[in-house]
Short mmCIF file of C-alpha atoms (C1' of nucleotides) in Angstrom, two decimals:
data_model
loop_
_atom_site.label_atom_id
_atom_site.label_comp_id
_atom_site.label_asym_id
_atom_site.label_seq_id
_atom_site.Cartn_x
_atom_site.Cartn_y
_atom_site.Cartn_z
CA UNK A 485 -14.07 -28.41 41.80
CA UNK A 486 -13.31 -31.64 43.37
CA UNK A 487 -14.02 -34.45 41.42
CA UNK A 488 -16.75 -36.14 43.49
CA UNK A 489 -19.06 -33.14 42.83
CA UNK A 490 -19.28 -34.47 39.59
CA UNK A 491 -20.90 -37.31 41.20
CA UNK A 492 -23.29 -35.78 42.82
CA UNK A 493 -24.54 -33.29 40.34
CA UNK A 494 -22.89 -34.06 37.18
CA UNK A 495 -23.60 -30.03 36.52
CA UNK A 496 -22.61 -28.25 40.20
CA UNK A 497 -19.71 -26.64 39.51
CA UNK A 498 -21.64 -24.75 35.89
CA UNK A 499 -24.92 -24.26 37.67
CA UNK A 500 -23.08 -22.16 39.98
CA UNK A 501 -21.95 -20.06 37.46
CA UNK A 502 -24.73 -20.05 35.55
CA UNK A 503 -26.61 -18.47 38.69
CA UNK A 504 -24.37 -15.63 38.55
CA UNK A 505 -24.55 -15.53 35.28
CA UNK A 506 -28.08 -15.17 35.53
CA UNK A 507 -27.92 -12.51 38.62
CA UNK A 508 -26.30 -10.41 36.20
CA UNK A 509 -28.63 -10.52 33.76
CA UNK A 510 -31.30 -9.81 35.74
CA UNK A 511 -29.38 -6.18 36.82
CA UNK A 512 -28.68 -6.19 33.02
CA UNK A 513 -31.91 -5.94 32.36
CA UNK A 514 -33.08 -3.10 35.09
CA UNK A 515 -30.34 -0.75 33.11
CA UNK A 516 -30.73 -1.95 29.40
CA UNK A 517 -34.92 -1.86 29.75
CA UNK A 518 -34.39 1.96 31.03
CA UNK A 519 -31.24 3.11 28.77
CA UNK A 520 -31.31 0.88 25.61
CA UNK A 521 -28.64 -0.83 23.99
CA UNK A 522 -26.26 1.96 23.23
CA UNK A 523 -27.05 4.24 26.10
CA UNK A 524 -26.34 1.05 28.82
CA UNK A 525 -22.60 1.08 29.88
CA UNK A 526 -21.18 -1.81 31.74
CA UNK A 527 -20.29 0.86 34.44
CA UNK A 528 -24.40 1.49 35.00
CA UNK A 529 -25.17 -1.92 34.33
CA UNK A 530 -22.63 -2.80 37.21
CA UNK A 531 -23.68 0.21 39.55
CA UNK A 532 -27.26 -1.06 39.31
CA UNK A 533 -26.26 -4.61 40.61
CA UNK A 534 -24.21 -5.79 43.90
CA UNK A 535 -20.80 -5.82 41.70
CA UNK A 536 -18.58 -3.90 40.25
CA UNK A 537 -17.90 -3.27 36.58
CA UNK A 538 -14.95 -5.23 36.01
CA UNK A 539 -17.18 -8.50 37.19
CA UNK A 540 -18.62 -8.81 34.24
CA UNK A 541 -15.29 -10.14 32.13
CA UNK A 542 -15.17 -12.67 34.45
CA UNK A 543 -18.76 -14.30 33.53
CA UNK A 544 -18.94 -12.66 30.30
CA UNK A 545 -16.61 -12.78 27.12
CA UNK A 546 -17.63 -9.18 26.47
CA UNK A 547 -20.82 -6.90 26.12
CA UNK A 548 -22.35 -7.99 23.46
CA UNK A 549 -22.43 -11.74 24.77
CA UNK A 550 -24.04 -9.93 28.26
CA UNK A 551 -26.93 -8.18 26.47
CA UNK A 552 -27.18 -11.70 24.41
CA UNK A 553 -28.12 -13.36 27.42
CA UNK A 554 -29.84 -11.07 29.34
CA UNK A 555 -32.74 -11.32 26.24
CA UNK A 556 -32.48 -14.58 26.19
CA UNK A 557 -32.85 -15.29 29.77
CA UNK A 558 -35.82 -13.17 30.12
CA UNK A 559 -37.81 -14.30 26.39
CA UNK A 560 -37.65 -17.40 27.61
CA UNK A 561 -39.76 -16.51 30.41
CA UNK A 562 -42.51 -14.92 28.36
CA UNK A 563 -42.70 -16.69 25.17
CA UNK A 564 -45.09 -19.10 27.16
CA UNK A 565 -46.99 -15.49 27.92
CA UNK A 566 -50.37 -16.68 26.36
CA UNK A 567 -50.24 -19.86 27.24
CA UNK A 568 -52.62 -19.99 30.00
CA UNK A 569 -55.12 -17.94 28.27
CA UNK A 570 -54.69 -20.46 25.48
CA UNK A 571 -55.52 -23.64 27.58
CA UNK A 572 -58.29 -21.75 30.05
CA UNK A 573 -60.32 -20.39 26.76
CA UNK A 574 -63.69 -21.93 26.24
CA UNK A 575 -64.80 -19.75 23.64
CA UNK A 576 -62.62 -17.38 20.94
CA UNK A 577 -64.74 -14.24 21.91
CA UNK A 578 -63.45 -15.46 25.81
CA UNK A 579 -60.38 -15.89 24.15
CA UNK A 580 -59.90 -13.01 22.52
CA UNK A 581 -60.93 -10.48 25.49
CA UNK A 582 -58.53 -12.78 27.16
CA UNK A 583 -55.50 -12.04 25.08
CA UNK A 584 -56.10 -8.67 24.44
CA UNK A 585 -55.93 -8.11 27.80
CA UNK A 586 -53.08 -10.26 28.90
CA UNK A 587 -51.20 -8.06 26.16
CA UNK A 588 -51.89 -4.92 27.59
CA UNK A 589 -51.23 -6.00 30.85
CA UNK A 590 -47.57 -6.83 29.48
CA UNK A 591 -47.18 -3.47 28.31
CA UNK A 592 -48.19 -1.74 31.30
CA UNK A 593 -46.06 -3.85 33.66
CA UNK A 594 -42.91 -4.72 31.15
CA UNK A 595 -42.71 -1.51 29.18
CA UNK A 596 -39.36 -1.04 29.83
CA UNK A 597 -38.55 -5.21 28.60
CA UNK A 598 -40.56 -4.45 25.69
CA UNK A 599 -39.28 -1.20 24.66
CA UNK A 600 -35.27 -2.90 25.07
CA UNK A 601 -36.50 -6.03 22.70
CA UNK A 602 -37.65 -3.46 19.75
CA UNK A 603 -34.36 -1.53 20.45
CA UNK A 604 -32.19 -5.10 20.36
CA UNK A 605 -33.91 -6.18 17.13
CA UNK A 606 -33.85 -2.99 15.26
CA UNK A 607 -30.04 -2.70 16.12
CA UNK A 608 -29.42 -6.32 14.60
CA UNK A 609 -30.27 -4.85 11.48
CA UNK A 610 -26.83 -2.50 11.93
CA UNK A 611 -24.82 -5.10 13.97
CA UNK A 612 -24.82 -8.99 12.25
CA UNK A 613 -23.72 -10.45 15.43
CA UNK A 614 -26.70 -9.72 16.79
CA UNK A 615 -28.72 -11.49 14.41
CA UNK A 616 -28.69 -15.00 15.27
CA UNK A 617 -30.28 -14.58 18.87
CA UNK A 618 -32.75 -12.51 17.45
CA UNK A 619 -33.86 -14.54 14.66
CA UNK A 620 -34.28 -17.28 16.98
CA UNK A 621 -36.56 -15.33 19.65
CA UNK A 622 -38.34 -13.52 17.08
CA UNK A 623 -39.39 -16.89 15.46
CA UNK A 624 -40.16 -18.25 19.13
CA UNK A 625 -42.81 -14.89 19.27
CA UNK A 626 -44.28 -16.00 16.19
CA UNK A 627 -44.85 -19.73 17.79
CA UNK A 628 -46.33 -18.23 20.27
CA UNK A 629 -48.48 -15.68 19.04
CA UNK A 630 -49.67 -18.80 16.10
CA UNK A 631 -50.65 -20.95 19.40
CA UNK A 632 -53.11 -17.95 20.20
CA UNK A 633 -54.32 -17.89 16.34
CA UNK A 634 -54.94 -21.63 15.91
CA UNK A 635 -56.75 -21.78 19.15
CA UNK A 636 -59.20 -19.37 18.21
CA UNK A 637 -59.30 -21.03 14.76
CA UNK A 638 -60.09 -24.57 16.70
CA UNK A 639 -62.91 -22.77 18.62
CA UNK A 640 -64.63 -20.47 16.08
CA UNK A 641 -64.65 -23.43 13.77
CA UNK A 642 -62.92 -21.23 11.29
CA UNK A 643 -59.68 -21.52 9.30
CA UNK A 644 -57.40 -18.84 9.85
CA UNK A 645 -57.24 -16.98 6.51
CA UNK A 646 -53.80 -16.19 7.60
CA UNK A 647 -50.35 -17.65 7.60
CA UNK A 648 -48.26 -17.82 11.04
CA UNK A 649 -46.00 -14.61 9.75
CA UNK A 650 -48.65 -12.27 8.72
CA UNK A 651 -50.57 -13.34 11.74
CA UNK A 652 -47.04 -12.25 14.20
CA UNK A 653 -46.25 -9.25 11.93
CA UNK A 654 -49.50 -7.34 12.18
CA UNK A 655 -49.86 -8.19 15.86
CA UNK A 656 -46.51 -7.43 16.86
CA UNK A 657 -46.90 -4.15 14.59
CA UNK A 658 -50.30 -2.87 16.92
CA UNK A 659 -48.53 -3.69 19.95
CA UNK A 660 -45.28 -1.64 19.00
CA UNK A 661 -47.52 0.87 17.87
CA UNK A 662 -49.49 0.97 21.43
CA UNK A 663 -46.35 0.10 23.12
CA UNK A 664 -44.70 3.65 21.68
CA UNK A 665 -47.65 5.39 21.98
CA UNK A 666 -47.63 4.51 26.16
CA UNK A 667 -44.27 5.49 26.57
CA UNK A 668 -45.46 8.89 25.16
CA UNK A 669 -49.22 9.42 26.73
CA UNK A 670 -49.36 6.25 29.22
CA UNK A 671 -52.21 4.40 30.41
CA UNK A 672 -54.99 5.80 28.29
CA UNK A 673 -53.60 4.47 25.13
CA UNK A 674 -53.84 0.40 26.45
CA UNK A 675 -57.72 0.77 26.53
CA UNK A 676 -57.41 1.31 22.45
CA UNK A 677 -54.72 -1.57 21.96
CA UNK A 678 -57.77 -4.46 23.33
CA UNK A 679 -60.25 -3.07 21.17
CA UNK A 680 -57.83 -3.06 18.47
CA UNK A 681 -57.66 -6.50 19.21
CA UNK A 682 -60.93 -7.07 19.26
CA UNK A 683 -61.79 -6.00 16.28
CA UNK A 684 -58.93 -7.06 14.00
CA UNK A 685 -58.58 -10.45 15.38
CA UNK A 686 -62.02 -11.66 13.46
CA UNK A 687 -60.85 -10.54 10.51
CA UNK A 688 -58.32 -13.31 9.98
CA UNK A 689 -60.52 -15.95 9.91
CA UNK A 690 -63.37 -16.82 7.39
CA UNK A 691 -66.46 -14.58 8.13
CA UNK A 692 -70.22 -15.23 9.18
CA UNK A 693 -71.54 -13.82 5.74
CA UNK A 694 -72.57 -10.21 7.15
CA UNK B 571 -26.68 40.39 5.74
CA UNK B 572 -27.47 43.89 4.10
CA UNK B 573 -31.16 45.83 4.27
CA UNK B 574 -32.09 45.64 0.78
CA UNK B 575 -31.33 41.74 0.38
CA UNK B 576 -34.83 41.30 2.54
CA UNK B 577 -36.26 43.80 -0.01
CA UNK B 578 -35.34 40.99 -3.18
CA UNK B 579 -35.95 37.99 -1.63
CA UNK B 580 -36.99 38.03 1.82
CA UNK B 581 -35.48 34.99 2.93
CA UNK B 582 -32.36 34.76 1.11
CA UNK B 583 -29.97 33.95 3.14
CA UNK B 584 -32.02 31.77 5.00
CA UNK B 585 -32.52 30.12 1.93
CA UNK B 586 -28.89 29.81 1.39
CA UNK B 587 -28.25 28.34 4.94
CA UNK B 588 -30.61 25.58 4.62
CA UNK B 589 -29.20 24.57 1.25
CA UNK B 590 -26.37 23.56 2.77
CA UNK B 591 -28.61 22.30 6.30
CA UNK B 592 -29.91 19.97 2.89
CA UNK B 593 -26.30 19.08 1.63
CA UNK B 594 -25.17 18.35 5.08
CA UNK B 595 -28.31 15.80 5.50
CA UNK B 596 -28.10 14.07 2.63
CA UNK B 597 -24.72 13.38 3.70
CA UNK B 598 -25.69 12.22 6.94
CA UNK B 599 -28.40 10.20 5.98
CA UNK B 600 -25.83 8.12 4.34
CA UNK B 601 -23.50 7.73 7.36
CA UNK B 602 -26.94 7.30 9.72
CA UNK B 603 -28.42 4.95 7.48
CA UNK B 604 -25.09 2.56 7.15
CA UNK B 605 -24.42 2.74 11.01
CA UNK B 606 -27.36 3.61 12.54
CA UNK B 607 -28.30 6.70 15.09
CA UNK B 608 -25.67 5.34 18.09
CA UNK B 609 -23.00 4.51 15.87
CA UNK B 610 -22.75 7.08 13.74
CA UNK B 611 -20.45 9.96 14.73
CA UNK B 612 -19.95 13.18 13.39
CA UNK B 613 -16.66 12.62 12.51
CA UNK B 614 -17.87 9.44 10.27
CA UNK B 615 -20.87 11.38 9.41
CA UNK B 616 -18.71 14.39 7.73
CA UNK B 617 -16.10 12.14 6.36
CA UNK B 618 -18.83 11.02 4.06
CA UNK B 619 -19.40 14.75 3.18
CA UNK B 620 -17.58 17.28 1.41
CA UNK B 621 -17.41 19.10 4.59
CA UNK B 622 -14.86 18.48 8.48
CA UNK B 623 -16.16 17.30 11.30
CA UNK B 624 -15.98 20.68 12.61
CA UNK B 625 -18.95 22.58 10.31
CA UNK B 626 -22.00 20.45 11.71
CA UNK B 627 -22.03 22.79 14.72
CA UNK B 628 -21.54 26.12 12.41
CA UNK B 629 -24.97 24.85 10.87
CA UNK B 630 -26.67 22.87 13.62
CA UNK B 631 -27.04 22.87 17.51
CA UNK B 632 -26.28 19.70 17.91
CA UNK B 633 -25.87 16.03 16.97
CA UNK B 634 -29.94 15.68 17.71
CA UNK B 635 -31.00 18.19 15.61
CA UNK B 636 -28.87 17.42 12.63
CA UNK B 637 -30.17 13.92 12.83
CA UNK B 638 -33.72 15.14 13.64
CA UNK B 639 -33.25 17.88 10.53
CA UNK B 640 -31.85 15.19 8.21
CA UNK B 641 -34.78 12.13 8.89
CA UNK B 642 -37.32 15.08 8.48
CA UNK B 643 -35.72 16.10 4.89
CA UNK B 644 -36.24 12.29 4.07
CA UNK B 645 -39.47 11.38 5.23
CA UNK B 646 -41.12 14.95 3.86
CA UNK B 647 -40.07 13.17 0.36
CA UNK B 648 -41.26 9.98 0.66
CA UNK B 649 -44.83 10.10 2.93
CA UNK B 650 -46.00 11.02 -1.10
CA UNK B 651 -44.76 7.40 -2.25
CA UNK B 652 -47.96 5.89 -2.53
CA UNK B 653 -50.20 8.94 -3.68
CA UNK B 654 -49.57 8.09 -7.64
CA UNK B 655 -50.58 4.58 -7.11
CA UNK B 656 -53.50 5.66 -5.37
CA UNK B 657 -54.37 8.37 -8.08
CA UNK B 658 -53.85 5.85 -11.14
CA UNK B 659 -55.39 2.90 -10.01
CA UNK B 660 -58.96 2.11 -11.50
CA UNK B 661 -59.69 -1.05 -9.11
CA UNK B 662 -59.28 -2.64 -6.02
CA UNK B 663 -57.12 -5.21 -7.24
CA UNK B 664 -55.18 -3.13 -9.42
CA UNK B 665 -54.70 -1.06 -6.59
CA UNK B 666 -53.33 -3.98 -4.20
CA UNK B 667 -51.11 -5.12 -6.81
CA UNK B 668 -49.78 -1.86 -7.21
CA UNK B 669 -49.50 -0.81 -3.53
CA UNK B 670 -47.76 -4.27 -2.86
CA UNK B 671 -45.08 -3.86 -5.54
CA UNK B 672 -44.44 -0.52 -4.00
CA UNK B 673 -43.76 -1.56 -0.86
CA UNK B 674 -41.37 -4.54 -1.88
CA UNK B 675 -39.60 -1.32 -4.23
CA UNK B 676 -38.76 0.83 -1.16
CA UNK B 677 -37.24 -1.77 0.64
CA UNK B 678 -35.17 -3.54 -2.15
CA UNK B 679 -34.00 0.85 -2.85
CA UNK B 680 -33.94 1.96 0.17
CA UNK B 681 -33.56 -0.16 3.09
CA UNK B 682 -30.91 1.71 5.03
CA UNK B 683 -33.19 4.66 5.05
CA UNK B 684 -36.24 2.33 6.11
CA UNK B 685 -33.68 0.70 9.20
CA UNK B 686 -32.51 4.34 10.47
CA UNK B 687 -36.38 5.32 10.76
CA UNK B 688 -37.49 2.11 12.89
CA UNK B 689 -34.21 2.53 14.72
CA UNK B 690 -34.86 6.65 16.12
CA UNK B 691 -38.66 5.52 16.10
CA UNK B 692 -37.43 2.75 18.91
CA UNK B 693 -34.97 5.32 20.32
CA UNK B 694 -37.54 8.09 20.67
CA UNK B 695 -38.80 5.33 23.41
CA UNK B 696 -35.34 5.94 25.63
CA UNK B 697 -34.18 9.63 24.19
CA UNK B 698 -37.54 11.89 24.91
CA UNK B 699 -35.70 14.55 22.88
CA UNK B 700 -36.13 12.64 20.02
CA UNK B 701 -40.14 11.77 20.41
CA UNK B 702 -42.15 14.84 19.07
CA UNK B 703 -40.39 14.93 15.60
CA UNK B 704 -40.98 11.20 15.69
CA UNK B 705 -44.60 11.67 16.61
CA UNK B 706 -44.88 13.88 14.31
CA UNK B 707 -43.73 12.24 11.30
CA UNK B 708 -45.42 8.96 12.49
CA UNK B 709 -48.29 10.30 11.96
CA UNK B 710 -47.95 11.11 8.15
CA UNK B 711 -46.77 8.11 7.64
CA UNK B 712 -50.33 7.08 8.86
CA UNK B 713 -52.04 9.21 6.95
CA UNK B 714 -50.16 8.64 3.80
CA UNK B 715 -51.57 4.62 4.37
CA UNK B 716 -55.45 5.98 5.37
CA UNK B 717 -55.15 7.34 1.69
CA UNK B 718 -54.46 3.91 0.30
CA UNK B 719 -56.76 2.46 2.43
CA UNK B 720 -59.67 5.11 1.83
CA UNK B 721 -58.74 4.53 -2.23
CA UNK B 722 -59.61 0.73 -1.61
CA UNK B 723 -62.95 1.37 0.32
CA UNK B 724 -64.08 3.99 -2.67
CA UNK B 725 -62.98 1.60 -5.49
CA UNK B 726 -64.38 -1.95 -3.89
CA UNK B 727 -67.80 -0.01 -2.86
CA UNK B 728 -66.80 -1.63 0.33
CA UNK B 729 -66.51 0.24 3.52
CA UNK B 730 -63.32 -0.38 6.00
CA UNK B 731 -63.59 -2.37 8.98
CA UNK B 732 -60.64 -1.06 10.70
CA UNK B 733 -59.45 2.55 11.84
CA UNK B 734 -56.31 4.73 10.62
CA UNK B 735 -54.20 3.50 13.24
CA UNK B 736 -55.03 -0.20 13.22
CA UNK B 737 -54.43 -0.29 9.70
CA UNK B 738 -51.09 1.45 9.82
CA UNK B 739 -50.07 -0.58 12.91
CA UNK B 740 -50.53 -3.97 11.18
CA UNK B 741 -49.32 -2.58 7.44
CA UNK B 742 -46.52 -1.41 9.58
CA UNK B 743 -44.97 -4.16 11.33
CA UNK B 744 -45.46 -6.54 7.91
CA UNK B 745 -43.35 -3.86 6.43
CA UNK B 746 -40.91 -4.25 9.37
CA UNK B 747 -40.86 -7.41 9.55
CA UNK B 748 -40.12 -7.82 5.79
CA UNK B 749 -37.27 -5.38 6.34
CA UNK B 750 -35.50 -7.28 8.79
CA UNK B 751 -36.07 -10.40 6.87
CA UNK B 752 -34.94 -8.60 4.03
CA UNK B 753 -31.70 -7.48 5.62
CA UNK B 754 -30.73 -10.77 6.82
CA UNK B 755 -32.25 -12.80 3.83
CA UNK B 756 -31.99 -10.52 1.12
CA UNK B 757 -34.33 -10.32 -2.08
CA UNK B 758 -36.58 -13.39 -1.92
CA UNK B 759 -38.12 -12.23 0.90
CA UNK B 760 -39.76 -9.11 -0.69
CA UNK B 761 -42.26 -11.72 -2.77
CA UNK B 762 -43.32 -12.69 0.58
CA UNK B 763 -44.14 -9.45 1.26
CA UNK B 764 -46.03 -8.77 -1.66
CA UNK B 765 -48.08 -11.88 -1.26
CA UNK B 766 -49.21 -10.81 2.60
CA UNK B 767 -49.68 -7.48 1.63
CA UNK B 768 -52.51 -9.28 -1.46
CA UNK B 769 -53.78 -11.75 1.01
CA UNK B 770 -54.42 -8.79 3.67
CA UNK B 771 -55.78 -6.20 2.77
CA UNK B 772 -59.19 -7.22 1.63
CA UNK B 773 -59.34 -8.77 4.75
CA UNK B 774 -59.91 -4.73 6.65
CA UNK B 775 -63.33 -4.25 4.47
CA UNK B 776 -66.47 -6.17 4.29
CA UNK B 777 -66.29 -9.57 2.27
CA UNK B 778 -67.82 -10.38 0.06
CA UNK B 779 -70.12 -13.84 1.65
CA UNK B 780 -68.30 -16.51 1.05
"C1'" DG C 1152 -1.99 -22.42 60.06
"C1'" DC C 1153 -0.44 -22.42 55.56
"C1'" DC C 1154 -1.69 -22.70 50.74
"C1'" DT C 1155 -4.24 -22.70 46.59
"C1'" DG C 1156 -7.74 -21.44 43.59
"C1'" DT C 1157 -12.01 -19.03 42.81
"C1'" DG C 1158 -14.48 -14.77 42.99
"C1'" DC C 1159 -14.37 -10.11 42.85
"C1'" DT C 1160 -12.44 -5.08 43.00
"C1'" DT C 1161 -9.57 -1.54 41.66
"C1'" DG C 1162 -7.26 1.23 38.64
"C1'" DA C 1163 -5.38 1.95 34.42
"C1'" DC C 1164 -5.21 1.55 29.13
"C1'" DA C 1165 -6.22 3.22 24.51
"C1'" DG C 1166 -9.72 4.69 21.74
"C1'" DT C 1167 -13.84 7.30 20.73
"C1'" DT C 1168 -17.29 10.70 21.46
"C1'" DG C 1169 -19.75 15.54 21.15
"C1'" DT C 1170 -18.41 20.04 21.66
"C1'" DC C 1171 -16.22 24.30 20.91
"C1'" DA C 1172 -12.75 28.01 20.29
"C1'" DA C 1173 -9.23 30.06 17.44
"C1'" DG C 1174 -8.05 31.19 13.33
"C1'" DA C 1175 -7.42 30.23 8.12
"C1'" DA C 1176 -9.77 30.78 3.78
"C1'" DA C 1177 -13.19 32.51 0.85
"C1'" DA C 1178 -16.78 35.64 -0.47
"C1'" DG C 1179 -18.76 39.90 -0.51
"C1'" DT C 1180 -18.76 45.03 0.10
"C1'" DT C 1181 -17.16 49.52 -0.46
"C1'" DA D 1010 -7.24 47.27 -3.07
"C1'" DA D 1011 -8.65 47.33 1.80
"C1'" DC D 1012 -11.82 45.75 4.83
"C1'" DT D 1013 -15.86 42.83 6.74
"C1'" DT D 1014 -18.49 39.12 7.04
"C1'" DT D 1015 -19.46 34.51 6.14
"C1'" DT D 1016 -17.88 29.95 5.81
"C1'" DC D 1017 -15.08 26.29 7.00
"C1'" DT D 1018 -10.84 23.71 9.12
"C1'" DT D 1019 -7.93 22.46 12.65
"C1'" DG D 1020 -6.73 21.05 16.96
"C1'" DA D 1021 -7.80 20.62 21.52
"C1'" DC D 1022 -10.97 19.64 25.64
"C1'" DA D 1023 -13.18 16.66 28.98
"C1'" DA D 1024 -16.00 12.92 29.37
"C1'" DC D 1025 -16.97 8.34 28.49
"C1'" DT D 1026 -16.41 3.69 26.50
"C1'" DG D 1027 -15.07 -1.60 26.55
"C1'" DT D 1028 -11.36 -4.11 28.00
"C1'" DC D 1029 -8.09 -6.18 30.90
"C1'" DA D 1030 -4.26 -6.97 34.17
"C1'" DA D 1031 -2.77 -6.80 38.93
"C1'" DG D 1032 -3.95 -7.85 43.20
"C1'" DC D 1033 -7.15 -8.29 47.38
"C1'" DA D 1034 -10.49 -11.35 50.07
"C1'" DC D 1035 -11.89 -15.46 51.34
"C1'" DA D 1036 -13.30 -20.00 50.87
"C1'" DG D 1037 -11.78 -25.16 51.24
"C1'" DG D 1038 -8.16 -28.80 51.45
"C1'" DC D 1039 -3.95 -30.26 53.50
#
DNA sequence: GCCTGTGCTTGACAGTTGTCAAGAAAAGTT
DNA sequence: AACTTTTCTTGACAACTGTCAAGCACAGGC
């Protein structure tokens, strides 16, 4: 670290580390999306990425701090998940088939991501240092599943009849539910998670008398 | 084991081996519910009992099936928690009030029991051994919502909107999501919970035109 | 070409885990 | 009271865990 690469890129010398940092994650993620928290020693984690197990003291201050990151470095991918079916929308029943969709989609190709994030926030309910990171994803879910809602609010015409919460807590419980239910019978069950959608999305906002 | 024991009671001693397959679960549910499925050894698991670490395998196969044995022996008590609210209620709103005030109850009573069944429900994802008792008891715990649900529809004259599964999905991940609030929050979260569960439900039958 | 520091590997550590066998203790039978 | 069976404890086992220190490899600066 000489001290004209602070010059250049006031940030070199961390970048570099961070890109590491973020290599490991990435292999992190292969063995903790297939094992789960508990099940994912830093011996598998390592043998499923071009190091060796001691490598990860050197970028990490210790497993928990690892699987901290990892989470975070892929949520931050997919929080913005929706957010092209957002913009492209012209119509909530467009939108709607849309994002029902897009979230099976996620479930067919990130099952494994999906089925880690459940196991990560169910375990922060045992182990308090957990709990920070996933408050702070979990609420950035929520922000991103209320984008969807007030969207389809903006082009129904009709307040939501819902608040932000209750709108992430009933969506997020159908897609665990379909989520579990395709680990254990696979494809099949993703055709009943969109018309799930379909149908319950509606319901939170003020009805056509019918 | 002698002859004429089968001719009293013809499953005595089986009767007498699963009393203490009962004692032995009760004392692991503690342990289990405190520490969760991957922390919770046998060792800490019997040192909560009256019982070494030692007697689990005189009275189970293994570590899976005690815990398997011991969620069963809770959940076959409490998939009935709901069924006096549904048989004393005498309208819709009665019944929501009730049914919501429940729902807070069990988690301010018994969270730790409500945390170890979303935690082997997410590990039944990774450990396939775990996934048919899972499946299995899932599906009660549907069921025992259907009857709330059904109860509504009869009392408000007003037919559902949404299936069995949606309705436990969404019910399900409020509930969740209340509990890991509730764990990291405490108490004044459960009012919150309440108030969804009021604002949501009517929304799953037909409204009334307004 | 030597030297220094970063990056990484190797091997060991102390602790924990589920499992099980050997036998003590208790209960039951005759 | 002697003997059998059931019940339970103790201690050991091999495997596995996160952690970390010692040292190798290899870059860049002198």
């Amino acid at each position: 670290m000489t001290p004209y690469d602070d010059l250049v890129t006031a940030t070199r010398p961390v970048d570099k580390f961070d890109r590491r940092r973020d290599e490991l994650a990435e292999s992190a993620l292969l063995t903790l999306g297939e094992l789960g928290y508990a099940r994912a020693s830093l011996r598998e984690i390592a043998g499923n990425s071009p190091f060796s197990h001691g490598v990860v003291h050197y970028y990490f201050e210790d497993k928990l701090e690892l699987v901290i990151y990892s989470v975070r470095y892929y949520k931050a991918r997919c929080v913005t998940r929706y957010d092209a079916v957002v913009r492209d929308s012209t119509s909530a029943e467009e939108l709607v088939e849309a994002f029902a969709a897009k979230l099976a989609q996620t479930i067919r190709e990130e099952a494994p991501m999906h089925r880690l994030w459940y196991d990560l926030r169910t375990q922060s309910m045992f182990e308090e240092a957990l709990r920070d990171a996933i408050t702070e994803i979990d609420a950035a879910l929520e922000a991103m599943i209320w984008r969807v809602i007030d969207r389809y609010a903006t082009l129904s015409r009709h307040a939501s009849l819902v608040t932000s919460a209750a709108a992430y807590g009933m969506l997020d419980g159908l897609f665990q539910q379909a989520l579990l239910a395709y680990t254990a019978g696979g494809e099949p069950v993703l055709d009943g998670l969109a018309a799930q959608v379909r149908a319950i999305l509606p319901l939170m906002f003020r009805q056509p008398s019918a």
